[in-house]
C-alpha positions as MATLAB code, in Angstrom:
seq = 'MSRITYYDLELEDLGKVYWSRNTCKTRFALNLKNIPYDTEWLTFNEVAKVIPSKTKTGARPTVPIIEDKETQKVIQDSWEIVNYLEEAFPDSPSAFHGNQGIHKFFQSQCEKNIAFPIFKMVVLTVGNACGPFKQSFRETREGYFNMSLEKLAGQPEDHAPDLKKGLEPIHEVLKSYPFVTGNQAGWADVVLAAHLNFLEKLKPELFQAYVLDVFDDDILLNWWKRVEYIHQINEFLTQVLEKEKSTSSTPISEANEQNSFEEEDGEEEDGEEALEIENRPEALENQNC';
ca = [
     145.430  120.482   94.453;
     147.843  122.751   92.396;
     149.542  121.599   89.135;
     152.902  121.843   90.279;
     154.452  120.202   93.682;
     157.469  121.683   94.901;
     160.084  119.763   97.378;
     161.578  121.796  100.092;
     164.180  120.917  102.832;
     163.007  120.967  106.338;
     165.111  121.604  109.410;
     163.578  119.183  111.906;
     164.167  121.412  114.924;
     162.822  124.516  113.269;
     159.784  123.158  111.426;
     158.538  124.201  108.062;
     160.656  127.196  107.818;
     161.675  128.095  104.238;
     165.497  128.678  104.869;
     167.681  126.849  102.301;
     169.114  129.246   99.626;
     169.063  126.411   97.153;
     165.421  125.422   97.431;
     164.179  129.132   97.902;
     165.476  129.946   94.393;
     162.726  127.590   93.183;
     160.131  128.722   95.673;
     160.766  132.436   94.809;
     160.768  131.741   91.086;
     157.362  130.239   91.482;
     156.272  133.156   93.425;
     157.612  135.590   90.869;
     155.712  133.863   88.218;
     152.532  133.558   90.067;
     152.359  129.695   89.668;
     150.414  128.066   92.351;
     152.100  125.136   94.048;
     151.867  122.595   96.862;
     154.952  122.095   99.148;
     156.191  118.626  100.137;
     158.666  118.978  103.008;
     161.595  116.511  103.312;
     164.183  116.199  106.061;
     167.984  115.650  105.208;
     167.409  111.883  105.667;
     164.323  111.798  103.624;
     165.985  113.390  100.616;
     168.081  110.395  100.031;
     164.810  108.005  100.104;
     162.253  110.015   98.411;
     163.981  112.002   95.506;
     165.287  108.926   93.588;
     161.780  107.412   93.299;
     160.663  110.760   92.048;
     163.450  111.569   89.494;
     163.974  108.004   88.357;
     167.098  109.410   86.524;
     169.831  107.930   88.842;
     171.072  111.279   89.355;
     172.115  112.409   92.848;
     169.362  112.878   95.213;
     168.989  116.748   95.922;
     166.381  119.354   96.231;
     165.001  121.320   94.955;
     162.807  119.314   92.443;
     159.273  120.112   91.270;
     156.420  117.552   89.880;
     154.372  119.039   87.010;
     151.064  116.852   87.318;
     150.017  118.096   83.758;
     153.197  117.007   81.696;
     154.055  114.228   84.216;
     157.654  115.513   84.215;
     159.883  115.947   87.156;
     162.496  118.799   87.033;
     165.648  118.757   89.273;
     168.002  121.682   90.216;
     166.773  125.156   90.580;
     168.358  126.451   87.260;
     166.780  123.663   85.394;
     163.451  124.251   86.939;
     163.412  127.988   86.133;
     164.114  127.244   82.636;
     161.168  124.731   82.524;
     158.784  127.077   84.067;
     159.643  129.687   81.522;
     158.736  127.302   78.797;
     155.720  125.698   80.519;
     154.060  128.782   81.693;
     154.795  131.320   78.954;
     151.959  133.561   79.820;
     153.277  134.289   83.503;
     155.932  136.938   84.363;
     159.365  136.296   82.876;
     162.106  135.393   85.040;
     164.761  136.178   82.397;
     163.101  139.155   80.211;
     165.077  137.930   77.202;
     168.499  138.016   78.996;
     169.189  134.636   80.295;
     172.897  134.720   80.098;
     173.095  137.749   82.533;
     170.864  136.230   84.984;
     173.139  133.158   84.883;
     176.154  135.198   85.419;
     174.754  137.148   88.286;
     173.849  133.598   89.922;
     177.362  132.534   89.555;
     178.754  135.910   91.132;
     176.313  135.513   94.141;
     177.677  131.894   94.688;
     181.094  133.155   94.653;
     180.862  136.528   96.455;
     177.766  136.331   98.829;
     176.980  132.422   99.582;
     179.886  131.589  101.452;
     180.072  134.515  103.998;
     176.411  133.736  104.707;
     177.011  130.025  104.963;
     179.788  130.509  107.478;
     177.492  132.802  109.534;
     174.704  130.051  109.569;
     176.484  126.791  109.393;
     176.296  125.945  113.188;
     172.653  126.898  113.235;
     171.871  124.484  110.299;
     174.007  121.865  111.945;
     172.486  121.781  115.299;
     168.797  121.966  113.877;
     168.822  118.953  111.645;
     167.609  116.466  114.072;
     168.907  112.845  113.702;
     171.257  113.872  110.779;
     173.091  116.369  113.015;
     176.203  113.952  113.436;
     176.288  113.154  109.629;
     176.068  116.819  108.842;
     178.968  117.671  110.962;
     181.128  114.797  109.676;
     180.615  115.501  106.012;
     181.048  119.115  106.378;
     184.161  119.097  108.600;
     185.706  116.302  106.281;
     185.127  118.541  103.264;
     186.486  121.698  104.725;
     189.241  119.902  106.746;
     188.402  121.746  109.985;
     185.650  121.839  112.621;
     182.464  123.581  112.099;
     183.221  126.056  115.037;
     186.453  127.037  113.208;
     184.614  127.371  109.706;
     181.920  129.478  111.571;
     184.302  131.683  113.411;
     182.613  134.964  114.625;
     179.921  136.548  112.427;
     181.970  139.757  112.351;
     184.882  137.787  110.740;
     182.608  137.247  107.487;
     180.883  140.596  107.572;
     183.638  142.496  105.460;
     183.400  139.927  102.761;
     179.592  139.933  102.782;
     179.659  143.801  102.418;
     182.253  143.427   99.599;
     179.845  141.096   97.795;
     177.002  143.463   98.219;
     178.604  146.554   97.174;
     178.125  146.278   93.423;
     174.403  145.311   93.939;
     173.842  148.333   96.123;
     175.384  150.469   93.348;
     172.910  148.945   90.792;
     169.989  149.514   93.098;
     170.899  153.230   93.568;
     169.587  153.499   89.868;
     167.125  150.736   89.527;
     164.380  149.318   91.845;
     165.465  145.548   90.983;
     168.725  143.999   90.318;
     167.335  143.267   86.867;
     166.363  146.848   86.163;
     162.718  148.010   86.173;
     161.216  144.588   86.728;
     162.075  141.869   89.135;
     163.682  138.744   87.728;
     165.838  135.677   88.260;
     168.700  137.716   89.467;
     166.381  139.236   92.204;
     165.308  135.797   93.085;
     168.695  134.566   93.603;
     169.687  137.290   95.721;
     166.575  136.968   97.736;
     167.175  133.274   98.198;
     170.638  133.952   99.579;
     169.748  136.824  102.056;
     166.661  134.913  103.201;
     169.099  132.144  104.156;
     170.503  134.611  106.847;
     167.275  136.387  107.683;
     165.359  133.010  108.318;
     168.156  131.671  110.653;
     170.130  134.724  112.106;
     167.582  137.606  111.764;
     169.960  139.953  113.890;
     172.923  139.422  111.461;
     170.672  139.937  108.476;
     169.740  143.333  110.133;
     173.202  144.324  111.051;
     175.155  143.063  108.032;
     172.688  143.422  105.162;
     170.022  146.051  105.817;
     172.079  148.331  108.043;
     175.601  147.770  106.296;
     175.341  150.904  104.174;
     174.311  154.238  105.291;
     171.049  154.339  103.450;
     167.935  152.438  103.086;
     168.702  151.248   99.616;
     168.869  147.496  100.428;
     165.935  147.690  102.779;
     163.663  149.253  100.119;
     164.626  146.502   97.586;
     164.001  143.848  100.272;
     160.430  145.363  100.767;
     159.898  145.814   96.962;
     160.401  141.942   96.580;
     158.360  140.905   99.541;
     155.841  139.434   97.071;
     158.650  137.077   95.875;
     160.164  135.935   99.296;
     157.145  135.940  101.721;
     154.187  134.937   99.673;
     153.311  131.169   99.992;
     151.637  128.535   98.085;
     148.212  129.277   99.712;
     148.344  132.957   98.438;
     149.445  131.860   95.040;
     146.361  129.683   94.724;
     144.242  132.782   95.764;
     145.954  134.701   93.134;
     145.064  132.005   90.630;
     141.404  132.341   91.463;
     141.583  136.087   91.213;
     143.210  135.912   87.807;
     139.939  134.267   86.459;
     137.793  137.197   87.572;
     140.233  140.091   87.560;
     139.991  142.421   84.549;
     143.782  142.804   84.931;
     145.589  139.576   84.717;
     147.984  138.982   87.739;
     150.930  138.394   85.376;
     149.994  142.012   83.827;
     149.819  143.473   87.301;
     153.164  142.304   88.222;
     154.767  143.277   84.864;
     153.583  146.908   86.022;
     155.551  146.615   89.336;
     158.107  149.028   87.812;
     160.407  151.831   88.942;
     157.936  154.373   87.837;
     155.032  152.885   89.971;
     157.477  152.663   93.109;
     158.671  156.157   92.738;
     155.156  157.597   92.611;
     154.225  155.677   95.749;
     156.870  157.533   97.508;
     179.323  125.240   91.679;
     184.534  125.143   91.383;
     183.706  126.589   94.786;
     180.056  126.714   94.017;
     179.781  122.884   94.368;
     181.172  123.271   98.009;
     178.586  126.006   98.909;
     175.642  123.873   97.838;
     176.321  121.182  100.903;
     173.433  122.151  103.224;
     170.968  120.350  100.718;
     172.892  117.200  100.463;
     172.583  114.132  102.487;
     175.536  112.480  100.849;
     179.189  113.130  100.410;
     179.950  116.543   99.481;
     181.692  115.972   96.188;
     178.203  114.497   94.947;
     176.563  117.689   95.680;
     175.023  119.736   92.840;
     172.048  121.508   94.278;
];
């Protein structure tokens, strides 16, 4: 059993697929920092029942949360969680590299310029896959946006230009650096990967067409491959890495810090609150993460 228990959101008709951009920010941050964790899966309906008994703060019941068995602390909200992980695991790879404010700014820009086009591309898929919560999902979202889910979703090609526009400055950065954060992956890469994973897991054909193939080069594809250890590794593998850390002459944290541009080269909430709605079983105005 790992020190950290992480609570993720399950779409009942899809099973235990890590899809939510909000919870994946925490999952990917744990992966980035090589912190072993166990996953507890909750459906939409279970979030409202389970989370209050864990947080005991009276805060709105949302995911992600983590439980730290060593400190007996429960942390809610992906931004609060990554800040806690930075303090609680100082010897693990850093998510901020001393530039916390820049990472926060990038997160805000992603919410404003990338999240919403993707959300509209996948909203019907999410709504149709949440089991008994399906009707409630539809009613709350249609009430918030004052339109049917079908009208909100439109056609994927309707939202492709906005998504491309949001990706353009990131594409420019990645022409010069291996990661959004420069020569080492950090929270900005975690956030971007979480948003894109949202599309990749639910609509892989749209992810291919409107992310990987949207520019006339392989820059985004190469970045996506470069951060595979963030967006694909699971809790079982992190536990294996933890065991290897105790026997390896090069600590895993140091090995990841060496995942730099030079190595790669040698080898070859405002509108934000509205966008967080897929993780909340209550009224939209109460959503924060």
